[in-house]
Coordinates of C-alpha atoms and ligand atoms in Angstrom, one line a residue:
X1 CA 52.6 162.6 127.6
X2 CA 55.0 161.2 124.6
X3 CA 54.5 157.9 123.5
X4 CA 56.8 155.3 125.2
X5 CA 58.3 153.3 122.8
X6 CA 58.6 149.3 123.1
X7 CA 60.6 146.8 122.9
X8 CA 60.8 144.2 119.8
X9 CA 58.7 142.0 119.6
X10 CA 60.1 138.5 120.6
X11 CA 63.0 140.2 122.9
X12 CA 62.6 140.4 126.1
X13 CA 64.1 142.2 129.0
X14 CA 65.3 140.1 131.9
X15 CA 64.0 142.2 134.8
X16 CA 66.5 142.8 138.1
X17 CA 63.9 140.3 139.9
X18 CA 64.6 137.6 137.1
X19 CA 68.4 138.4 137.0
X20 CA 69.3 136.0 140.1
X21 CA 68.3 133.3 138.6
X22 CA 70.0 133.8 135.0
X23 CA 72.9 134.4 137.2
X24 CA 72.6 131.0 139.2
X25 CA 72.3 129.6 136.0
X26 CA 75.3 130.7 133.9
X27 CA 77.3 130.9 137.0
X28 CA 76.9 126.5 137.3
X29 CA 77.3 126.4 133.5
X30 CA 80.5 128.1 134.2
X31 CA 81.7 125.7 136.6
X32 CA 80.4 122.8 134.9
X33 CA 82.4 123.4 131.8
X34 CA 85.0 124.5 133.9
X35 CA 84.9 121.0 135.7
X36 CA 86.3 119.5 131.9
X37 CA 88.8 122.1 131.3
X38 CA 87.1 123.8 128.5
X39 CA 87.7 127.6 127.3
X40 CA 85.4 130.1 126.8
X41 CA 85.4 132.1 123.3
X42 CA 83.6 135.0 122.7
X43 CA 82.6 136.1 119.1
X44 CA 80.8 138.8 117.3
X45 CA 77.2 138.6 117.1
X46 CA 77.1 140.0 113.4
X47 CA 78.3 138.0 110.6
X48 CA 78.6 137.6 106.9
X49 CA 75.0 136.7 105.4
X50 CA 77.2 133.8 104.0
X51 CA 78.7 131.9 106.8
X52 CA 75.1 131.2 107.7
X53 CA 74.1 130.3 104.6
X54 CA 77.2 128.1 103.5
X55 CA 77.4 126.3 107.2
X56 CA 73.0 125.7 108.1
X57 CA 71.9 125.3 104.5
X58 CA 70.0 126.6 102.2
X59 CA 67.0 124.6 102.9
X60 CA 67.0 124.8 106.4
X61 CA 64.1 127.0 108.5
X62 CA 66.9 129.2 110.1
X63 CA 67.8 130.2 106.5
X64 CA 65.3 130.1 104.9
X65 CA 62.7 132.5 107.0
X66 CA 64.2 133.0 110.4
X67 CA 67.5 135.3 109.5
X68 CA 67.9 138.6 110.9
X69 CA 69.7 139.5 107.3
X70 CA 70.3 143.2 106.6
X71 CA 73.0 145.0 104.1
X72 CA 75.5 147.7 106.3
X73 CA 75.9 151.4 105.0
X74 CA 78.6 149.7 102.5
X75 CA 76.2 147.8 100.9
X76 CA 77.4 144.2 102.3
X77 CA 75.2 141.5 103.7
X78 CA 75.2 141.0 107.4
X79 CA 73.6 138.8 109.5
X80 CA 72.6 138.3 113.4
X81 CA 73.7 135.4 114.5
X82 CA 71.0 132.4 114.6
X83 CA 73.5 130.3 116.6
X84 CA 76.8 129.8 117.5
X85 CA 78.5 126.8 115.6
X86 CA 79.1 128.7 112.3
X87 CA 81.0 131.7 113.9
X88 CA 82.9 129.4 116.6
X89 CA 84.3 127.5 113.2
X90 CA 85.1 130.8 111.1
X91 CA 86.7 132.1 114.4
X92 CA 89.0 128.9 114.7
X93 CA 89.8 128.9 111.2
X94 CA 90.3 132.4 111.2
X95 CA 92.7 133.2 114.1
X96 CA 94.6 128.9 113.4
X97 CA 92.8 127.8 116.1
X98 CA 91.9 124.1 114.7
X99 CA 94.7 123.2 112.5
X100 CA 96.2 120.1 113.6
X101 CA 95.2 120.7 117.2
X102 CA 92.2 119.8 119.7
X103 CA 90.3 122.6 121.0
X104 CA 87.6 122.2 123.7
X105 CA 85.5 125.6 123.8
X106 CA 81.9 127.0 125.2
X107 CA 80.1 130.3 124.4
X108 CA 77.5 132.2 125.9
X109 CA 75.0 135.2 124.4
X110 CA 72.5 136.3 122.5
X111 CA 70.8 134.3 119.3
X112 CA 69.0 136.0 117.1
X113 CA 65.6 134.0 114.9
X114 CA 62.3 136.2 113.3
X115 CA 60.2 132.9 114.6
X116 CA 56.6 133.6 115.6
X117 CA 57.2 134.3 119.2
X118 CA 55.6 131.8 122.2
X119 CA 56.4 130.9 125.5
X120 CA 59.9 129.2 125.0
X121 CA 60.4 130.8 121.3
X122 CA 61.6 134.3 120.9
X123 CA 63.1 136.4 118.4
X124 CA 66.4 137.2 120.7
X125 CA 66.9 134.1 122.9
X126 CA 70.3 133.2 124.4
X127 CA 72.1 129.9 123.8
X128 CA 75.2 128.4 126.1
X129 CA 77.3 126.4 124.0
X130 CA 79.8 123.8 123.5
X131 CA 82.2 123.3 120.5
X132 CA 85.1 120.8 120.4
X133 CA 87.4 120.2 117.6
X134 CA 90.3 117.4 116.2
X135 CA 88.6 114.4 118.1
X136 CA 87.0 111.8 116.1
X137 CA 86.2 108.9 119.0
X138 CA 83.3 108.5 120.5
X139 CA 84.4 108.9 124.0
X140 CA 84.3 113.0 123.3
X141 CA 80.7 112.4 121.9
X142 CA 79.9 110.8 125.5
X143 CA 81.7 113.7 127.6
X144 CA 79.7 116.3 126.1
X145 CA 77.0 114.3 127.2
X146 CA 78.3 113.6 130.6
X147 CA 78.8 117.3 130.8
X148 CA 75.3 118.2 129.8
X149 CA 73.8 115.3 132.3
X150 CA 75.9 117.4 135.5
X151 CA 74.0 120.5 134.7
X152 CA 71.0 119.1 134.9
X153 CA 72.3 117.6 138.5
X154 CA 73.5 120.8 139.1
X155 CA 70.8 122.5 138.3
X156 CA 68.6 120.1 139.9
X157 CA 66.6 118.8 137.1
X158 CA 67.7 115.8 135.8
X159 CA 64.4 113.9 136.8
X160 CA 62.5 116.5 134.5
X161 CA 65.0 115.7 131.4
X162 CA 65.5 113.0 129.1
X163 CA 67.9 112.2 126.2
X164 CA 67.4 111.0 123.0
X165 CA 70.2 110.2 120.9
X166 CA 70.7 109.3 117.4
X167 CA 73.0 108.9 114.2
X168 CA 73.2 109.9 111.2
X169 CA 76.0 108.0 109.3
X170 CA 78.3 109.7 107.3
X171 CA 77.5 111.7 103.5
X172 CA 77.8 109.0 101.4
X173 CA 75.8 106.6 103.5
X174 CA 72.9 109.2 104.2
X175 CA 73.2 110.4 100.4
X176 CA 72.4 106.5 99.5
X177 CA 69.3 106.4 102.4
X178 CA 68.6 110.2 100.6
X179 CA 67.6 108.3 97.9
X180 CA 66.0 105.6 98.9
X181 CA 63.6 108.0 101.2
X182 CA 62.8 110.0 97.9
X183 CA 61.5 107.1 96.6
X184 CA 59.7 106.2 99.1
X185 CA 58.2 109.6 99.5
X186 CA 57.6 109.9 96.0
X187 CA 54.6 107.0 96.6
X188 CA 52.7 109.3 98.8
X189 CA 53.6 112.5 97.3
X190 CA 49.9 114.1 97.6
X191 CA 49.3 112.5 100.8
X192 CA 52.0 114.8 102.0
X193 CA 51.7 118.4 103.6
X194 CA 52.9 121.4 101.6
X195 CA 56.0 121.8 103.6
X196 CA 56.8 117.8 103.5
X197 CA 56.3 118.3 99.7
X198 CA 58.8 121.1 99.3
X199 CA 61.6 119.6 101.6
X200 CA 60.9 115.8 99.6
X201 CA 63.9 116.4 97.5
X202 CA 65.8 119.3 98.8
X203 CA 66.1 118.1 102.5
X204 CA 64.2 114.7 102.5
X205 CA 65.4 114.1 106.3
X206 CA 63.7 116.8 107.8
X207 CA 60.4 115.1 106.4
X208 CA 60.7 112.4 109.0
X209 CA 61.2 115.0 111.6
X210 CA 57.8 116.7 110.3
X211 CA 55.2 117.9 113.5
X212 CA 52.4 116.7 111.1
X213 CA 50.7 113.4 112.9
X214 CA 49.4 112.2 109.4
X215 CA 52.9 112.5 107.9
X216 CA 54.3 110.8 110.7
X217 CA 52.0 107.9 110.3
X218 CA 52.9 107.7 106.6
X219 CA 56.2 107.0 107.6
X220 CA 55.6 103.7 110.2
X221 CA 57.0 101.9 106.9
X222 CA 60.3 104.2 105.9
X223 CA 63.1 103.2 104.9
X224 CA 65.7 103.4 107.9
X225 CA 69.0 105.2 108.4
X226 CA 70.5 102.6 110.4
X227 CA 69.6 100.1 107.8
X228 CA 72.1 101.6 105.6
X229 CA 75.3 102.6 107.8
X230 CA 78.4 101.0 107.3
X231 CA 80.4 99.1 110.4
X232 CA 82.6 102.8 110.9
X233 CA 79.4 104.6 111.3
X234 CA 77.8 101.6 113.8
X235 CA 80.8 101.0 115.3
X236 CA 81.1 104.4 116.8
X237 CA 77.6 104.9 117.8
X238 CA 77.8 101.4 119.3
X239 CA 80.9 102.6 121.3
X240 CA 79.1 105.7 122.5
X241 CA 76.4 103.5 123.7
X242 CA 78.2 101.8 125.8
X243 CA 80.3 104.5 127.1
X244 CA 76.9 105.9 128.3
X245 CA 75.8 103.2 129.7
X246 CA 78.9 102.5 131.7
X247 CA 78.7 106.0 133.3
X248 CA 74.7 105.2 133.8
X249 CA 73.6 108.1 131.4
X250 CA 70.2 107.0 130.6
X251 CA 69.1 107.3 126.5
X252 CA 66.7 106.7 124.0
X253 CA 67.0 105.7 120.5
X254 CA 65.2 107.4 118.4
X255 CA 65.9 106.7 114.7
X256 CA 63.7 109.5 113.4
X257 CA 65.7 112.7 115.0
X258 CA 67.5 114.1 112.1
X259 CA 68.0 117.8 113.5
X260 CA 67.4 121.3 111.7
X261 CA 70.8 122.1 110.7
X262 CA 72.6 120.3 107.6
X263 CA 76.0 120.3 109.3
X264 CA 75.2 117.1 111.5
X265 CA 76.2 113.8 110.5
X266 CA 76.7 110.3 112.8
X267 CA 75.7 111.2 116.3
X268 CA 72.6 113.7 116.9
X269 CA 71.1 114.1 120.0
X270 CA 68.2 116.3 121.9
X271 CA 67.5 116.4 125.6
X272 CA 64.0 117.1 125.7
X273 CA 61.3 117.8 128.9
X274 CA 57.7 117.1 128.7
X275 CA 57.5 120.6 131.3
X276 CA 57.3 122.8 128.9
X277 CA 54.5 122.2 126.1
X278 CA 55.6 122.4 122.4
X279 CA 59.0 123.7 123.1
X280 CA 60.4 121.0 124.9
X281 CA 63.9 120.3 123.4
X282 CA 66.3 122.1 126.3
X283 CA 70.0 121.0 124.3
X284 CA 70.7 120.2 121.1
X285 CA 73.5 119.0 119.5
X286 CA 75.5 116.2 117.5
X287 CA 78.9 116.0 115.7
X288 CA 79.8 117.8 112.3
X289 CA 83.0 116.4 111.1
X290 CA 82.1 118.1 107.7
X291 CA 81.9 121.8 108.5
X292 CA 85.3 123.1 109.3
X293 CA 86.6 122.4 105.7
X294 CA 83.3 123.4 104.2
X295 CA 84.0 126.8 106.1
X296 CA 87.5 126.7 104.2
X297 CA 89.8 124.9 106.9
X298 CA 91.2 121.8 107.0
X299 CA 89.1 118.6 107.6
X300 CA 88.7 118.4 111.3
X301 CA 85.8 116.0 113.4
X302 CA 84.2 118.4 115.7
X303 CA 81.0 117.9 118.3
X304 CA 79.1 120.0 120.5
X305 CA 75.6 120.8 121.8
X306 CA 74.0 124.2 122.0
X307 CA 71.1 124.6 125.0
X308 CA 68.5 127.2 125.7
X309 CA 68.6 129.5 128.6
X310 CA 65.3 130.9 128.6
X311 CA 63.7 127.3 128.4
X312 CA 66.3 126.8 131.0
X313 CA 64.8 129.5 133.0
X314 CA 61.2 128.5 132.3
X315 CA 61.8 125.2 133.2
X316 CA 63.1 126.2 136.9
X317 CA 60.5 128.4 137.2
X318 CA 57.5 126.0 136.2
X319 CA 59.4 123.4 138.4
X320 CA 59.1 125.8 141.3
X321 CA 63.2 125.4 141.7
X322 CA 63.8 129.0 142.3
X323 CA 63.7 129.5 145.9
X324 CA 67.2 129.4 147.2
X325 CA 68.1 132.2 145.0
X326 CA 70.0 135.0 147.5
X327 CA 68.2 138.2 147.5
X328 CA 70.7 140.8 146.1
X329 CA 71.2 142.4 149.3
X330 CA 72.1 140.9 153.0
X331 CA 72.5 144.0 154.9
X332 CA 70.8 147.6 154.9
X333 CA 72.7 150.2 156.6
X334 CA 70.1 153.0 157.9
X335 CA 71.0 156.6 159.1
X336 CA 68.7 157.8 162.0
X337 CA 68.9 161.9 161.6
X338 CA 71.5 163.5 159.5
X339 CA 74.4 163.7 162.1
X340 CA 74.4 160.2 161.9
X341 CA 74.8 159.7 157.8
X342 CA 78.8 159.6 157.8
X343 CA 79.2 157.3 160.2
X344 CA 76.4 154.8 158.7
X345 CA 78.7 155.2 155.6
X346 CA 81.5 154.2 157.0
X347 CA 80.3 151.1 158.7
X348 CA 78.8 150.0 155.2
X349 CA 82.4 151.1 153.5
X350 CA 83.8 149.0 156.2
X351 CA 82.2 146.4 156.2
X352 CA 82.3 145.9 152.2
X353 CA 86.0 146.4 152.9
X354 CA 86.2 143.4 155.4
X355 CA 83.1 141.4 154.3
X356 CA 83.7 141.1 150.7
X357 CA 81.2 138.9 150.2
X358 CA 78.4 140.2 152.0
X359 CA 75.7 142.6 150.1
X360 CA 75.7 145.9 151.8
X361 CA 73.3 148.5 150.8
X362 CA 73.1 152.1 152.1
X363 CA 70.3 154.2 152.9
X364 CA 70.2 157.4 150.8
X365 CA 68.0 160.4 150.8
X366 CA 66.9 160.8 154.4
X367 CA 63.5 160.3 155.9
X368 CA 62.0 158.9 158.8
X369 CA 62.2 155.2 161.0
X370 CA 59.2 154.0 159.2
X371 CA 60.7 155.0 156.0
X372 CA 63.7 153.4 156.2
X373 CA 62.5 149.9 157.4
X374 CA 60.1 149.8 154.7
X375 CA 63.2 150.1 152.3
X376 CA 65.6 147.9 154.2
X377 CA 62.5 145.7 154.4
X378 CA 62.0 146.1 150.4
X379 CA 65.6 145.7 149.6
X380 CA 65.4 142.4 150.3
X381 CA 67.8 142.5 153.1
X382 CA 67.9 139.7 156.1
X383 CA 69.2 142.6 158.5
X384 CA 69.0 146.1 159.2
X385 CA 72.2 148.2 161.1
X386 CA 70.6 151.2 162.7
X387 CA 72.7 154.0 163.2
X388 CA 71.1 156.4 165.6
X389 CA 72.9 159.3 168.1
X390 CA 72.2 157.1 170.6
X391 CA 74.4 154.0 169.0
X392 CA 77.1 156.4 167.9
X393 CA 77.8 157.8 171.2
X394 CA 77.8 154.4 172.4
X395 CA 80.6 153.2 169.7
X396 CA 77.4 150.6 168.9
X397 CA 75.4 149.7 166.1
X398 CA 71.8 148.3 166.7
X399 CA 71.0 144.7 164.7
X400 CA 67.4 144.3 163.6
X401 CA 66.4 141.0 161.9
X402 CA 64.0 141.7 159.6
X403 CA 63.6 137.6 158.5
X404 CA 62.7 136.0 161.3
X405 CA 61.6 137.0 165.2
X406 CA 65.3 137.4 166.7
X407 CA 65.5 139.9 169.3
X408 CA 67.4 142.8 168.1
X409 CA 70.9 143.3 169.1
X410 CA 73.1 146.3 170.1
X411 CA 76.7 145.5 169.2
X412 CA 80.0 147.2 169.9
X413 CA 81.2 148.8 166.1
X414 CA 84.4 146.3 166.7
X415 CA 82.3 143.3 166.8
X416 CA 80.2 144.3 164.1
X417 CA 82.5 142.4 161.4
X418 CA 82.9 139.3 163.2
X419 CA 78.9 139.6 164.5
X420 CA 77.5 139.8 161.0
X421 CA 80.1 137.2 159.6
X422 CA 78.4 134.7 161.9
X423 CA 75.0 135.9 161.1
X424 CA 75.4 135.8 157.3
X425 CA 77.5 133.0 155.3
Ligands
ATP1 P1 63.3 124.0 117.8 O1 63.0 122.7 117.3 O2 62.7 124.2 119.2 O3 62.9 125.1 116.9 P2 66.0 124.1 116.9 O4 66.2 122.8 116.4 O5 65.7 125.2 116.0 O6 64.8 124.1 118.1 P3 68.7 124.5 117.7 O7 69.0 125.4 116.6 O8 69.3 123.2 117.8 O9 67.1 124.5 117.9 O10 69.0 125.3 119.1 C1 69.4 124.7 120.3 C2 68.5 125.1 121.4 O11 68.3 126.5 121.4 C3 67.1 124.6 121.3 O12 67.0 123.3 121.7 C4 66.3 125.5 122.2 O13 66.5 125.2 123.6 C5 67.0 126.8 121.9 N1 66.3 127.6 120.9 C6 66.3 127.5 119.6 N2 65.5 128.4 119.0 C7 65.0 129.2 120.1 C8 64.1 130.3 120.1 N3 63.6 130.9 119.0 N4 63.8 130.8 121.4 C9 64.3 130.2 122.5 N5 65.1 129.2 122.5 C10 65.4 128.6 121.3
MG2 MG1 63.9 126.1 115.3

């Protein structure tokens, strides 16, 4: 036999038995956004190498080792896309989306990061995003919070969710604490893990954000961020705090998240679960006033949050939240003997005609009773039509419940519609 040949490692397939629930999913992430008005923008998921590079940073992981980065048959370097803020910006300066106007957008697809795959980290994962641009008050800051709180609702997790929120300050006031936390770090230089060494003077920040318990315990006495914000900075994360407190968003301060990305500054913020092990941050996100006109466009504030679907998913599924997802069929139409396949037909045609929103399926290929209750059984289906000579002659069409111990029914074809309708909302 030939060798089958694999998938990549780190992207998976989502199975047709793991497709309802994505679909549940991304169809309340549709409404919720919906709910505040927001427009969905789709981009490529190849860019320029430097979009990436000039919008993350240099010394960030994504850019530094998790890139997908390859040159095209002309020689140029292309990237896939390790998230969605950088091409959402290019697109809106591209096609005068942000100049001197407010946009409130979300995205949906694939993300693409050569991490060391475990459960909750692939290599192709999918992120639902927010993006919104030309509003500098806090009161967008708490909507895209409120906004991320209904999902959970929606979703039926916000008792496994929590948020922690945080701010950075603006560039001059974090270059100042920059310095100030070199210096400190400088005193326990070879106390410090490689990786905390490396980052001490290129991304200092990210030090206090370090998974190492003995570098986190060298920091108890850090300098702190807040310590060095002006009354701009505090005065709008104070506003957000009370904006989430008057809509009873419950928070956490937590002075140490600083975020992967260097486009952040004044409010960051991580909704996090204790569900799923090491990979417990669900939605990220924060403001980044800077990075429209360091993509080229005009200064513009701009927020948003990305989340992750598959920890999404994982999380459902470890929570056990998964059972009230519709099986993908409601109905299975069944043929007893081949005079009676056009007519089965043309009840499923008519009901799919009259019944758009039921699931119909057909029996194909024949076969016996047993046969075709074991599919209709398989299929998922709450109910079986049987079509036999019998019914047809009769202008009837036998109901069998296959979900529960209701006697089965022999209906007139003309009832059929309004029978069913009844039986399945
Ligand atoms: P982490 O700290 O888990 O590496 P991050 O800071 O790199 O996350 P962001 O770039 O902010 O994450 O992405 C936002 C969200 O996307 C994360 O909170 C997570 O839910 C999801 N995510 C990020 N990377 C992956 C991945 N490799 N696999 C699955 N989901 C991911
Ligand atoms: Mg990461």
């Amino acid at each position: 036999m030939a060798k089958q040949i694999q998938a990549i490692r780190g992207m998976n397939d989502i199975l047709p038995t793991q497709s309802p629930l994505w679909q549940k999913v991304e169809a309340e992430l549709r409404a919720s956004v919906s709910a505040y008005g927001y427009s969905e923008i789709r981009m490529p998921i190849v860019e320029s190498t430097d979009l990436f590079k000039r919008s993350i940073g240099e010394v960030t992981d994504i850019v530094e080792k998790e890139m997908y980065t390859f040159e095209d048959r002309n020689g140029d370097s292309l990237t896939l896309r390790p998230e969605g803020t950088a091409s959402t910006v290019r697109a809106g300066n591209e096609h005068g989306l942000l100049y001197n106007q407010e946009q409130r957008l979300w995205y949906m697809g694939p993300m693409f990061r050569h991490e060391r795959p475990q459960k909750g980290r692939y290599r192709q994962f999918h992120q639902f995003g927010v993006e919104i641009y030309g509003i500098a008050s806090a009161d967008i800051d708490a909507e895209v919070l409120m906004l991320s709180a209904r999902l959970w609702e929606k979703l039926g997790i916000s008792e496994h969710v929590t948020l922690e929120l945080n701010t950075l300050g603006d560039s001059e006031e974090r270059a100042t604490y920059r310095d100030a936390l070199i210096a400190f770090l400088e005193q326990y230089k070879d106390q410090l893990d490689e990786d905390s060494q490396r980052r001490m003077y290129t991304n200092p920040l990210r030090v206090l954000d370090s998974k190492n318990p003995e570098v986190q315990a060298l920091l108890t006495d850090a300098p702190q961020l807040s310590d060095y914000l002006g009354e701009d900075s505090k005065g709008h994360f104070s506003h957000l705090c009370e904006l989430l407190d008057a809509v009873g968003i419950q928070y956490t301060i937590n002075p140490r998240l600083v975020r992967g990305l260097d486009y952040y500054n004044r409010t960051v913020f991580e909704w996090v679960t204790s569900s799923l092990g090491a990979q417990g941050t669900v939605l990220a996100g924060g403001r980044y006033d800077g990075l429209v006109g360091q993509l080229g466009g005009k200064d513009t504030p701009a927020v948003g949050f990305a989340m992750g679907l598959e920890r999404i998913v994982l999380l459902l599924e470890t929570l056990e939240l998964t059972k009230d997802i519709p099986a993908p069929v409601d109905v299975y139409v069944t043929a007893m003997g081949d005079n009676c396949k056009i007519e089965a037909i043309k009840v499923a045609e008519q009901l799919r005609q009259q019944l758009p929103q039921l699931k119909v399926m057909s029996h194909c290929g024949g076969g016996n009773f047993k046969k075709q209750m074991k599919r209709a059984d398989k299929s998922g289906a709450s109910i079986a039509l049987i079509l036999g000579e019998n019914e047809i002659a009769a202008g009837q069409v036998a109901v069998k419940h296959l979900r529960n111990n209701n006697e089965q029914q022999l209906v007139a074809r003309d009832d059929l519609v309004t029978t069913l309708a009844g039986l399945v909302e």
